[in-house]
Amino acid sequence: MKSILSMAMVAILLASCSSPEPKTISTKDPFPLKAYVETIDETFRYEISETIRGESWTEYRIYLVSGTWLTKEEVDEPIWWHWLTMVVPDKLKETESLMMIGGGWRGDTIPIPAKKEMIDAAVATGSVISHISNIPFQPLDFKEDTVEAVFEDDLIAYGWLKFLEGGAAEELQPWLARFPMTRAVVRAMDVVQEICASKHQAVEEFFVAGASKRGWTTWTVAAVDDRVMGIAPVVIDMLNVVPSFEHHWQCYGEWAPAIDPYKNQGIMNWINTDEFMAMLKLVEPYQFLDRLTMPKLLINATCDEFFVTDSWKFYWDDLKGENYLQYVPNVGHRLNGSYLPENLVSFYRSTITDTQIPSFDWNISGDTIFAKVDPASEYRIRRWEAVNPEGRDFKSYVVGKEAWKMEEIEIGENGQYIIPIASPDKGYKGALVEVVFNPDSEFPLTLTTGTLITPDTYPFDPFVPELPSK
């Protein structure tokens, strides 16, 4: 039975913490995002609002103020606050911790309890698992904007436009919401370390995971903080933004409705301008891959409403370090509502226990998928295919959520597979190969190849932007 140990607020600990002197971000900083994050805002503080004792774990519900974004003259609420939920198992074995980046809104005035899957994962892995909400802090009312209560991509796109229309000026860098989003997660990591050091045992490193906008933030947190030892960016299949979006247009002949916030602000017309490229250098993970050498599991959706099904090909070969991929068949951007899938936990566990992941090498050439699996490992291998006779479009609301059909592949003695994919009589076919290692264990691990689309032709001409006035 759970029992509440304390409902009282504890004293705010900020006063006992030293803060570095604020500094001005300058073009002389080789990495302005890192400089921004490392500057502790004077409003930073936290307090434990509730401590819950479970059967084999302790849960902390923490009110965290991560810092200030912009001013009262620019936005209705510049101070960002979040609910940070921590689950600490009684049998705490690991010094690594999983940090989940979540969304939410500022109307969540009651502490957010840990979900069962989060508690189960903490107990199963013997590690601290945390979740931070309100990334980004929303909704916000921008004083110069006529639209009230701006959420999610609309919030981010508004800041992008301010930066772009301002000529990518140095003083406009903080308008990029990725700056405070990244800072908030880093402050949450600081808090987890402080609480664990005082009440349990030290947490030394973090595995960071988040989905969509939080997936992008997963990349940027890893780039600025050396404590990050592994990441799982989820449904953010858009590294190398410019060619990815050019591909998007030639597949669809339009911008998918899911990215209307950027289209409506005119952002897409800025692609390939000097201002847009300057912005990408500040916040786009592809621009700082040399900082991203930790193990990674990229989890994407075959039916994503935001990103084209084969966007991996614009960044995969350029990633550094150990990289693993999973395209989940027959799900859209929400992954059926779960952003803490079992596979993420399996990968996280393998990284914190130094468990060797069986080798799985693959490449795609023409209309053929080549795969090589460690023949000594226990695994299951499958082929998934989907056909859209009408276009190069596999979004969930276009093809449905049963379009991808699975076929088991017979296990080969040498673990080498050559899998040709035939083009359909009409339209386009998508295909991938999926391998499940240790399928009957407590922690099976699913990996896939990238997706192959055949024929490899475009149904639409390249995007021609209407150049923004400057």
CSV table of C-alpha atoms in Angstrom, one decimal:
chain,number,residue,atom,x,y,z
A,1,MET,CA,0.0,0.0,0.0
A,2,LYS,CA,1.2,3.5,-0.8
A,3,SER,CA,1.3,5.9,2.1
A,4,ILE,CA,1.9,9.6,2.1
A,5,LEU,CA,4.9,10.4,4.3
A,6,SER,CA,4.6,14.1,4.1
A,7,MET,CA,2.3,16.6,2.4
A,8,ALA,CA,4.1,19.7,3.7
A,9,MET,CA,6.4,21.8,1.6
A,10,VAL,CA,10.0,21.6,2.5
A,11,ALA,CA,12.2,24.7,2.5
A,12,ILE,CA,13.3,26.0,-0.8
A,13,LEU,CA,16.9,25.0,-1.3
A,14,LEU,CA,18.0,27.7,-3.6
A,15,ALA,CA,19.4,29.9,-0.8
A,16,SER,CA,22.0,27.2,0.1
A,17,CYS,CA,23.1,26.8,-3.5
A,18,SER,CA,25.8,28.9,-5.1
A,19,SER,CA,25.1,30.3,-8.5
A,20,PRO,CA,27.6,31.4,-11.1
A,21,GLU,CA,27.6,35.0,-12.1
A,22,PRO,CA,25.3,35.7,-15.1
A,23,LYS,CA,27.0,36.3,-18.3
A,24,THR,CA,26.0,37.7,-21.7
A,25,ILE,CA,25.9,35.3,-24.6
A,26,SER,CA,28.1,36.4,-27.3
A,27,THR,CA,29.1,35.3,-30.8
A,28,LYS,CA,32.5,34.6,-29.2
A,29,ASP,CA,30.9,31.7,-27.4
A,30,PRO,CA,31.6,28.6,-29.6
A,31,PHE,CA,28.3,27.1,-28.6
A,32,PRO,CA,25.7,29.8,-27.5
A,33,LEU,CA,23.1,27.2,-26.4
A,34,LYS,CA,25.6,25.7,-24.0
A,35,ALA,CA,26.5,29.1,-22.6
A,36,TYR,CA,22.8,29.9,-22.1
A,37,VAL,CA,22.1,26.7,-20.3
A,38,GLU,CA,25.1,26.9,-18.0
A,39,THR,CA,24.0,30.4,-16.8
A,40,ILE,CA,21.9,29.7,-13.7
A,41,ASP,CA,18.9,32.0,-13.7
A,42,GLU,CA,18.2,33.9,-10.5
A,43,THR,CA,14.7,32.5,-10.3
A,44,PHE,CA,15.9,28.8,-10.3
A,45,ARG,CA,14.5,27.0,-7.3
A,46,TYR,CA,12.7,23.8,-6.3
A,47,GLU,CA,10.8,22.3,-3.5
A,48,ILE,CA,9.5,18.7,-2.7
A,49,SER,CA,5.8,19.0,-2.5
A,50,GLU,CA,5.0,15.4,-1.8
A,51,THR,CA,6.9,12.2,-0.8
A,52,ILE,CA,5.0,9.0,-1.5
A,53,ARG,CA,6.2,5.7,-0.1
A,54,GLY,CA,5.4,2.6,-2.3
A,55,GLU,CA,5.9,-1.0,-1.6
A,56,SER,CA,9.4,-1.0,-3.0
A,57,TRP,CA,10.0,2.5,-4.1
A,58,THR,CA,9.8,6.2,-3.1
A,59,GLU,CA,8.3,8.8,-5.3
A,60,TYR,CA,9.1,12.5,-5.0
A,61,ARG,CA,6.8,15.1,-6.6
A,62,ILE,CA,8.8,18.3,-7.0
A,63,TYR,CA,7.9,21.9,-8.0
A,64,LEU,CA,10.7,23.2,-10.1
A,65,VAL,CA,11.3,26.7,-11.4
A,66,SER,CA,13.9,26.4,-14.2
A,67,GLY,CA,14.3,30.0,-15.1
A,68,THR,CA,13.0,33.1,-16.9
A,69,TRP,CA,12.3,33.3,-20.6
A,70,LEU,CA,11.9,36.8,-22.1
A,71,THR,CA,10.3,39.6,-20.1
A,72,LYS,CA,6.9,40.7,-19.0
A,73,GLU,CA,6.9,43.2,-21.8
A,74,GLU,CA,7.3,40.4,-24.3
A,75,VAL,CA,5.2,37.5,-22.8
A,76,ASP,CA,2.5,37.2,-20.2
A,77,GLU,CA,4.4,34.7,-18.0
A,78,PRO,CA,8.2,34.7,-18.3
A,79,ILE,CA,8.9,32.4,-15.4
A,80,TRP,CA,8.9,28.7,-16.3
A,81,TRP,CA,7.9,26.1,-13.7
A,82,HIS,CA,7.5,22.4,-14.0
A,83,TRP,CA,6.5,19.3,-12.1
A,84,LEU,CA,9.5,17.0,-11.7
A,85,THR,CA,8.5,13.4,-10.7
A,86,MET,CA,11.2,11.1,-9.4
A,87,VAL,CA,10.9,7.4,-8.6
A,88,VAL,CA,13.7,5.8,-6.6
A,89,PRO,CA,13.6,2.0,-6.1
A,90,ASP,CA,14.5,0.6,-2.7
A,91,LYS,CA,17.0,-1.6,-4.4
A,92,LEU,CA,18.9,1.2,-6.0
A,93,LYS,CA,21.8,-0.4,-7.9
A,94,GLU,CA,22.8,2.0,-10.7
A,95,THR,CA,24.4,5.5,-10.7
A,96,GLU,CA,22.8,6.2,-14.0
A,97,SER,CA,19.3,7.7,-14.2
A,98,LEU,CA,16.6,8.0,-16.9
A,99,MET,CA,15.2,11.5,-17.5
A,100,MET,CA,11.9,11.6,-19.4
A,101,ILE,CA,11.0,14.9,-21.0
A,102,GLY,CA,7.3,15.6,-21.1
A,103,GLY,CA,4.8,18.2,-22.2
A,104,GLY,CA,1.8,19.4,-20.3
A,105,TRP,CA,0.5,22.9,-19.6
A,106,ARG,CA,0.7,25.4,-16.8
A,107,GLY,CA,-2.8,24.6,-15.7
A,108,ASP,CA,-1.5,21.5,-14.1
A,109,THR,CA,-1.4,23.0,-10.6
A,110,ILE,CA,-1.5,19.6,-8.8
A,111,PRO,CA,1.7,17.5,-8.7
A,112,ILE,CA,1.8,14.9,-11.5
A,113,PRO,CA,2.0,11.4,-10.1
A,114,ALA,CA,4.3,8.8,-11.6
A,115,LYS,CA,2.7,6.4,-14.1
A,116,LYS,CA,2.8,2.7,-13.4
A,117,GLU,CA,5.1,2.1,-16.3
A,118,MET,CA,7.6,4.6,-14.9
A,119,ILE,CA,7.5,2.9,-11.5
A,120,ASP,CA,7.8,-0.6,-13.0
A,121,ALA,CA,10.8,0.5,-15.0
A,122,ALA,CA,12.6,2.0,-12.0
A,123,VAL,CA,12.1,-1.1,-10.0
A,124,ALA,CA,13.1,-3.4,-12.8
A,125,THR,CA,16.3,-1.5,-13.7
A,126,GLY,CA,17.3,-0.6,-10.1
A,127,SER,CA,17.7,3.0,-11.2
A,128,VAL,CA,16.2,6.4,-10.6
A,129,ILE,CA,13.6,7.4,-13.3
A,130,SER,CA,12.3,10.9,-13.5
A,131,HIS,CA,9.8,12.9,-15.6
A,132,ILE,CA,9.8,16.7,-16.1
A,133,SER,CA,6.6,18.4,-17.4
A,134,ASN,CA,5.9,21.7,-19.2
A,135,ILE,CA,8.6,21.4,-21.9
A,136,PRO,CA,7.9,24.0,-23.2
A,137,PHE,CA,6.1,26.0,-20.6
A,138,GLN,CA,2.7,26.7,-22.1
A,139,PRO,CA,0.4,28.3,-23.1
A,140,LEU,CA,1.9,31.7,-23.5
A,141,ASP,CA,0.5,35.0,-24.7
A,142,PHE,CA,3.1,37.0,-26.7
A,143,LYS,CA,2.4,40.7,-26.3
A,144,GLU,CA,2.9,41.5,-30.0
A,145,ASP,CA,0.8,38.6,-31.2
A,146,THR,CA,-3.0,38.7,-31.6
A,147,VAL,CA,-3.3,35.0,-30.9
A,148,GLU,CA,-3.8,34.1,-27.2
A,149,ALA,CA,-2.8,30.9,-25.5
A,150,VAL,CA,0.0,29.8,-27.8
A,151,PHE,CA,0.9,26.1,-27.4
A,152,GLU,CA,3.6,23.7,-28.7
A,153,ASP,CA,4.7,24.3,-32.3
A,154,ASP,CA,2.9,27.6,-32.5
A,155,LEU,CA,5.0,28.8,-29.6
A,156,ILE,CA,8.2,27.6,-31.1
A,157,ALA,CA,7.4,28.9,-34.6
A,158,TYR,CA,6.6,32.4,-33.2
A,159,GLY,CA,10.1,32.6,-31.7
A,160,TRP,CA,11.6,31.3,-34.9
A,161,LEU,CA,9.9,34.1,-36.8
A,162,LYS,CA,11.1,36.8,-34.4
A,163,PHE,CA,14.7,35.6,-34.8
A,164,LEU,CA,14.5,35.3,-38.6
A,165,GLU,CA,12.7,38.6,-39.2
A,166,GLY,CA,15.2,40.3,-36.9
A,167,GLY,CA,18.1,39.2,-39.2
A,168,ALA,CA,19.3,36.4,-36.9
A,169,ALA,CA,20.7,39.1,-34.6
A,170,GLU,CA,22.7,37.8,-31.6
A,171,GLU,CA,20.5,39.5,-29.1
A,172,LEU,CA,17.5,37.6,-30.5
A,173,GLN,CA,19.0,34.2,-29.8
A,174,PRO,CA,17.0,33.8,-26.6
A,175,TRP,CA,13.7,34.0,-28.6
A,176,LEU,CA,14.5,30.4,-29.7
A,177,ALA,CA,12.4,28.3,-27.3
A,178,ARG,CA,14.8,25.4,-27.6
A,179,PHE,CA,17.1,27.5,-25.3
A,180,PRO,CA,14.8,27.5,-22.2
A,181,MET,CA,13.5,24.0,-23.1
A,182,THR,CA,17.0,22.6,-22.9
A,183,ARG,CA,17.9,24.6,-19.8
A,184,ALA,CA,14.8,23.3,-18.0
A,185,VAL,CA,15.9,19.7,-18.5
A,186,VAL,CA,19.4,20.4,-17.4
A,187,ARG,CA,18.1,22.1,-14.2
A,188,ALA,CA,15.9,19.0,-13.6
A,189,MET,CA,19.0,16.8,-13.8
A,190,ASP,CA,20.7,19.1,-11.3
A,191,VAL,CA,17.8,18.6,-8.9
A,192,VAL,CA,17.7,14.8,-9.3
A,193,GLN,CA,21.4,14.7,-8.4
A,194,GLU,CA,21.0,16.9,-5.4
A,195,ILE,CA,18.1,15.0,-3.9
A,196,CYS,CA,19.6,11.6,-4.6
A,197,ALA,CA,22.9,12.6,-3.0
A,198,SER,CA,21.2,13.9,0.1
A,199,LYS,CA,18.6,11.1,0.5
A,200,HIS,CA,19.8,8.0,-1.3
A,201,GLN,CA,23.0,7.6,-3.3
A,202,ALA,CA,24.8,9.6,-6.0
A,203,VAL,CA,23.5,9.8,-9.5
A,204,GLU,CA,26.4,10.4,-11.8
A,205,GLU,CA,25.0,10.2,-15.4
A,206,PHE,CA,21.7,10.4,-17.3
A,207,PHE,CA,20.0,8.7,-20.1
A,208,VAL,CA,17.6,11.2,-21.7
A,209,ALA,CA,14.5,10.5,-23.7
A,210,GLY,CA,11.6,12.5,-25.1
A,211,ALA,CA,9.2,12.6,-28.0
A,212,SER,CA,8.5,15.1,-30.8
A,213,LYS,CA,9.5,18.6,-29.6
A,214,ARG,CA,10.8,16.8,-26.5
A,215,GLY,CA,12.8,14.5,-28.8
A,216,TRP,CA,14.5,17.5,-30.4
A,217,THR,CA,15.3,18.7,-26.9
A,218,THR,CA,16.7,15.3,-26.0
A,219,TRP,CA,19.3,15.9,-28.7
A,220,THR,CA,20.1,19.4,-27.5
A,221,VAL,CA,20.4,18.4,-23.8
A,222,ALA,CA,22.9,15.7,-24.8
A,223,ALA,CA,24.9,18.2,-26.8
A,224,VAL,CA,25.3,20.7,-23.9
A,225,ASP,CA,25.7,18.4,-20.9
A,226,ASP,CA,28.5,15.8,-20.4
A,227,ARG,CA,26.5,13.9,-17.8
A,228,VAL,CA,24.3,12.5,-20.6
A,229,MET,CA,25.5,8.9,-21.4
A,230,GLY,CA,22.8,7.8,-23.7
A,231,ILE,CA,19.6,9.1,-25.5
A,232,ALA,CA,16.4,7.9,-27.1
A,233,PRO,CA,14.9,10.7,-29.3
A,234,VAL,CA,11.4,9.6,-30.2
A,235,VAL,CA,9.4,10.6,-33.3
A,236,ILE,CA,11.7,13.4,-34.3
A,237,ASP,CA,12.7,12.1,-37.7
A,238,MET,CA,14.0,15.3,-39.1
A,239,LEU,CA,17.7,15.8,-38.4
A,240,ASN,CA,19.3,17.7,-41.3
A,241,VAL,CA,16.2,19.8,-41.5
A,242,VAL,CA,16.6,21.4,-45.0
A,243,PRO,CA,17.0,18.3,-47.2
A,244,SER,CA,14.4,16.6,-44.9
A,245,PHE,CA,11.8,19.2,-45.6
A,246,GLU,CA,12.7,19.5,-49.3
A,247,HIS,CA,12.0,15.7,-49.4
A,248,HIS,CA,8.8,16.2,-47.5
A,249,TRP,CA,7.5,18.7,-50.2
A,250,GLN,CA,8.4,16.5,-53.1
A,251,CYS,CA,6.7,13.5,-51.5
A,252,TYR,CA,3.4,15.3,-50.6
A,253,GLY,CA,3.3,18.4,-52.9
A,254,GLU,CA,2.3,20.4,-49.8
A,255,TRP,CA,3.3,20.8,-46.2
A,256,ALA,CA,1.5,18.2,-44.0
A,257,PRO,CA,-1.2,19.7,-41.8
A,258,ALA,CA,0.8,18.7,-38.8
A,259,ILE,CA,3.4,21.4,-39.5
A,260,ASP,CA,0.8,24.2,-40.1
A,261,PRO,CA,2.2,26.3,-37.2
A,262,TYR,CA,5.4,26.8,-39.2
A,263,LYS,CA,3.6,27.2,-42.5
A,264,ASN,CA,1.2,29.7,-41.1
A,265,GLN,CA,4.1,31.8,-39.7
A,266,GLY,CA,5.8,31.7,-43.2
A,267,ILE,CA,8.7,29.8,-41.8
A,268,MET,CA,9.0,27.4,-44.7
A,269,ASN,CA,9.8,30.4,-47.0
A,270,TRP,CA,12.9,31.1,-45.0
A,271,ILE,CA,14.5,27.7,-45.8
A,272,ASN,CA,18.0,28.1,-47.3
A,273,THR,CA,18.2,31.8,-46.3
A,274,ASP,CA,21.2,33.0,-44.4
A,275,GLU,CA,19.0,33.7,-41.4
A,276,PHE,CA,17.5,30.2,-41.4
A,277,MET,CA,20.9,28.6,-41.6
A,278,ALA,CA,22.1,30.8,-38.8
A,279,MET,CA,19.2,29.6,-36.7
A,280,LEU,CA,20.0,25.9,-37.4
A,281,LYS,CA,23.6,26.4,-36.3
A,282,LEU,CA,22.2,27.4,-32.9
A,283,VAL,CA,19.6,24.7,-32.3
A,284,GLU,CA,19.7,21.9,-34.9
A,285,PRO,CA,21.3,18.7,-33.7
A,286,TYR,CA,22.7,17.9,-37.1
A,287,GLN,CA,24.9,20.9,-36.8
A,288,PHE,CA,26.7,19.6,-33.7
A,289,LEU,CA,26.9,15.8,-34.3
A,290,ASP,CA,30.5,15.7,-33.0
A,291,ARG,CA,29.1,16.4,-29.5
A,292,LEU,CA,26.7,13.5,-29.8
A,293,THR,CA,28.8,10.4,-29.6
A,294,MET,CA,26.9,8.6,-26.8
A,295,PRO,CA,24.8,5.4,-27.5
A,296,LYS,CA,21.4,6.3,-29.1
A,297,LEU,CA,18.2,4.5,-29.9
A,298,LEU,CA,16.1,6.5,-32.4
A,299,ILE,CA,12.4,5.5,-32.3
A,300,ASN,CA,10.3,6.6,-35.2
A,301,ALA,CA,6.8,5.9,-36.5
A,302,THR,CA,6.1,4.4,-40.0
A,303,CYS,CA,2.9,6.4,-40.2
A,304,ASP,CA,4.1,9.7,-38.7
A,305,GLU,CA,1.9,12.6,-39.5
A,306,PHE,CA,4.8,15.1,-39.3
A,307,PHE,CA,7.7,13.4,-41.0
A,308,VAL,CA,8.2,11.4,-44.2
A,309,THR,CA,8.7,7.6,-43.6
A,310,ASP,CA,12.2,7.5,-45.0
A,311,SER,CA,13.7,10.6,-43.5
A,312,TRP,CA,16.4,8.6,-41.8
A,313,LYS,CA,18.5,8.7,-45.0
A,314,PHE,CA,19.3,12.4,-44.6
A,315,TYR,CA,21.2,11.8,-41.3
A,316,TRP,CA,21.8,8.2,-40.4
A,317,ASP,CA,25.2,7.6,-42.0
A,318,ASP,CA,26.5,10.8,-40.4
A,319,LEU,CA,25.7,9.9,-36.8
A,320,LYS,CA,28.6,9.3,-34.4
A,321,GLY,CA,29.1,6.5,-31.9
A,322,GLU,CA,26.8,3.5,-31.4
A,323,ASN,CA,23.5,4.1,-33.1
A,324,TYR,CA,20.3,2.0,-33.2
A,325,LEU,CA,17.1,2.5,-35.0
A,326,GLN,CA,13.5,1.4,-34.6
A,327,TYR,CA,10.7,2.2,-36.9
A,328,VAL,CA,7.4,1.1,-35.2
A,329,PRO,CA,4.9,-0.2,-37.8
A,330,ASN,CA,1.3,0.9,-38.0
A,331,VAL,CA,1.6,3.8,-35.5
A,332,GLY,CA,1.4,7.6,-36.0
A,333,HIS,CA,3.2,10.4,-34.3
A,334,ARG,CA,1.7,9.5,-30.9
A,335,LEU,CA,3.0,5.9,-30.9
A,336,ASN,CA,-0.5,4.8,-29.7
A,337,GLY,CA,-0.2,7.2,-26.8
A,338,SER,CA,2.9,5.8,-25.1
A,339,TYR,CA,6.2,7.6,-25.1
A,340,LEU,CA,7.8,5.2,-22.6
A,341,PRO,CA,7.7,2.0,-24.7
A,342,GLU,CA,9.1,-1.2,-23.4
A,343,ASN,CA,11.8,-1.2,-26.1
A,344,LEU,CA,13.2,2.1,-24.8
A,345,VAL,CA,13.4,0.6,-21.3
A,346,SER,CA,15.2,-2.4,-22.7
A,347,PHE,CA,17.8,-0.2,-24.5
A,348,TYR,CA,18.2,2.0,-21.4
A,349,ARG,CA,18.8,-1.1,-19.3
A,350,SER,CA,21.4,-2.4,-21.7
A,351,THR,CA,23.4,0.9,-21.6
A,352,ILE,CA,23.4,1.2,-17.8
A,353,THR,CA,24.4,-2.5,-17.3
A,354,ASP,CA,27.0,-2.6,-20.1
A,355,THR,CA,25.0,-5.4,-21.7
A,356,GLN,CA,26.4,-6.2,-25.1
A,357,ILE,CA,23.8,-5.6,-27.8
A,358,PRO,CA,24.1,-8.3,-30.5
A,359,SER,CA,25.5,-7.0,-33.7
A,360,PHE,CA,23.0,-6.0,-36.4
A,361,ASP,CA,24.3,-4.3,-39.5
A,362,TRP,CA,22.2,-3.2,-42.4
A,363,ASN,CA,22.2,-1.1,-45.5
A,364,ILE,CA,19.8,-0.4,-48.3
A,365,SER,CA,20.9,-0.3,-52.0
A,366,GLY,CA,18.4,0.3,-54.7
A,367,ASP,CA,15.4,-1.9,-54.0
A,368,THR,CA,17.2,-4.3,-51.7
A,369,ILE,CA,17.6,-4.5,-48.0
A,370,PHE,CA,20.8,-6.1,-46.8
A,371,ALA,CA,21.0,-7.3,-43.2
A,372,LYS,CA,23.6,-9.2,-41.1
A,373,VAL,CA,22.6,-10.4,-37.6
A,374,ASP,CA,24.9,-12.1,-35.1
A,375,PRO,CA,24.2,-15.7,-35.8
A,376,ALA,CA,25.0,-16.7,-32.2
A,377,SER,CA,22.2,-14.5,-30.8
A,378,GLU,CA,18.6,-15.4,-30.0
A,379,TYR,CA,16.5,-13.4,-32.4
A,380,ARG,CA,13.4,-13.3,-34.6
A,381,ILE,CA,13.5,-11.5,-37.9
A,382,ARG,CA,10.5,-10.1,-39.9
A,383,ARG,CA,9.8,-8.1,-43.0
A,384,TRP,CA,7.1,-5.3,-42.9
A,385,GLU,CA,5.6,-3.9,-46.1
A,386,ALA,CA,2.9,-1.3,-46.9
A,387,VAL,CA,1.5,-0.1,-50.2
A,388,ASN,CA,-0.2,3.2,-51.0
A,389,PRO,CA,-1.5,3.0,-54.6
A,390,GLU,CA,-2.3,6.7,-54.7
A,391,GLY,CA,1.0,8.3,-53.6
A,392,ARG,CA,4.3,8.5,-51.7
A,393,ASP,CA,2.4,9.1,-48.5
A,394,PHE,CA,2.2,6.7,-45.5
A,395,LYS,CA,0.7,9.0,-42.9
A,396,SER,CA,-1.7,7.2,-40.5
A,397,TYR,CA,-4.8,9.0,-41.7
A,398,VAL,CA,-3.9,8.3,-45.3
A,399,VAL,CA,-3.1,4.6,-45.3
A,400,GLY,CA,-4.7,3.6,-42.0
A,401,LYS,CA,-3.1,1.8,-39.1
A,402,GLU,CA,-3.1,-1.7,-40.5
A,403,ALA,CA,-1.4,-0.9,-43.8
A,404,TRP,CA,2.0,-2.4,-42.8
A,405,LYS,CA,1.8,-6.2,-43.1
A,406,MET,CA,4.3,-8.5,-41.4
A,407,GLU,CA,6.0,-11.6,-42.8
A,408,GLU,CA,8.3,-13.8,-40.7
A,409,ILE,CA,11.7,-14.5,-42.3
A,410,GLU,CA,13.3,-17.9,-41.8
A,411,ILE,CA,16.4,-17.8,-39.7
A,412,GLY,CA,19.6,-18.3,-41.7
A,413,GLU,CA,22.6,-20.1,-40.3
A,414,ASN,CA,25.1,-17.4,-41.1
A,415,GLY,CA,22.8,-14.5,-40.1
A,416,GLN,CA,23.0,-12.8,-43.5
A,417,TYR,CA,19.9,-11.7,-45.4
A,418,ILE,CA,19.3,-10.2,-48.8
A,419,ILE,CA,15.8,-9.0,-49.1
A,420,PRO,CA,14.6,-7.6,-52.5
A,421,ILE,CA,11.6,-5.4,-52.4
A,422,ALA,CA,9.4,-5.4,-55.5
A,423,SER,CA,7.8,-2.1,-56.7
A,424,PRO,CA,4.0,-2.2,-56.6
A,425,ASP,CA,2.0,-2.1,-59.9
A,426,LYS,CA,0.7,1.3,-58.9
A,427,GLY,CA,1.8,3.8,-56.3
A,428,TYR,CA,4.5,3.3,-53.7
A,429,LYS,CA,5.6,0.6,-51.4
A,430,GLY,CA,7.4,1.0,-48.0
A,431,ALA,CA,9.4,-1.8,-46.5
A,432,LEU,CA,11.7,-2.5,-43.5
A,433,VAL,CA,13.3,-5.4,-41.7
A,434,GLU,CA,12.8,-5.8,-38.0
A,435,VAL,CA,14.9,-7.9,-35.6
A,436,VAL,CA,13.8,-8.8,-32.1
A,437,PHE,CA,16.7,-9.9,-29.9
A,438,ASN,CA,16.0,-12.2,-26.9
A,439,PRO,CA,12.3,-12.2,-27.8
A,440,ASP,CA,11.3,-14.5,-24.9
A,441,SER,CA,13.3,-12.6,-22.2
A,442,GLU,CA,12.1,-10.0,-19.7
A,443,PHE,CA,13.9,-7.3,-21.8
A,444,PRO,CA,13.6,-8.1,-25.5
A,445,LEU,CA,15.2,-5.5,-27.8
A,446,THR,CA,13.6,-4.6,-31.1
A,447,LEU,CA,15.8,-2.9,-33.9
A,448,THR,CA,15.0,-2.2,-37.5
A,449,THR,CA,16.6,-1.2,-40.7
A,450,GLY,CA,15.7,2.1,-42.2
A,451,THR,CA,12.6,2.2,-44.4
A,452,LEU,CA,12.9,1.6,-48.1
A,453,ILE,CA,10.5,3.3,-50.5
A,454,THR,CA,10.1,2.0,-54.0
A,455,PRO,CA,10.0,3.3,-56.7
A,456,ASP,CA,12.5,5.9,-55.6
A,457,THR,CA,10.9,8.7,-57.5
A,458,TYR,CA,9.1,11.9,-56.5
A,459,PRO,CA,5.5,12.6,-57.5
A,460,PHE,CA,6.0,16.4,-57.1
A,461,ASP,CA,8.4,19.1,-58.2
A,462,PRO,CA,10.8,20.8,-55.7
A,463,PHE,CA,9.5,23.5,-53.3
A,464,VAL,CA,9.9,27.0,-54.6
A,465,PRO,CA,9.8,29.4,-51.6
A,466,GLU,CA,8.3,32.9,-51.7
A,467,LEU,CA,11.3,34.8,-50.5
A,468,PRO,CA,10.5,36.7,-47.3
A,469,SER,CA,10.8,40.5,-47.5
A,470,LYS,CA,13.7,41.8,-45.4
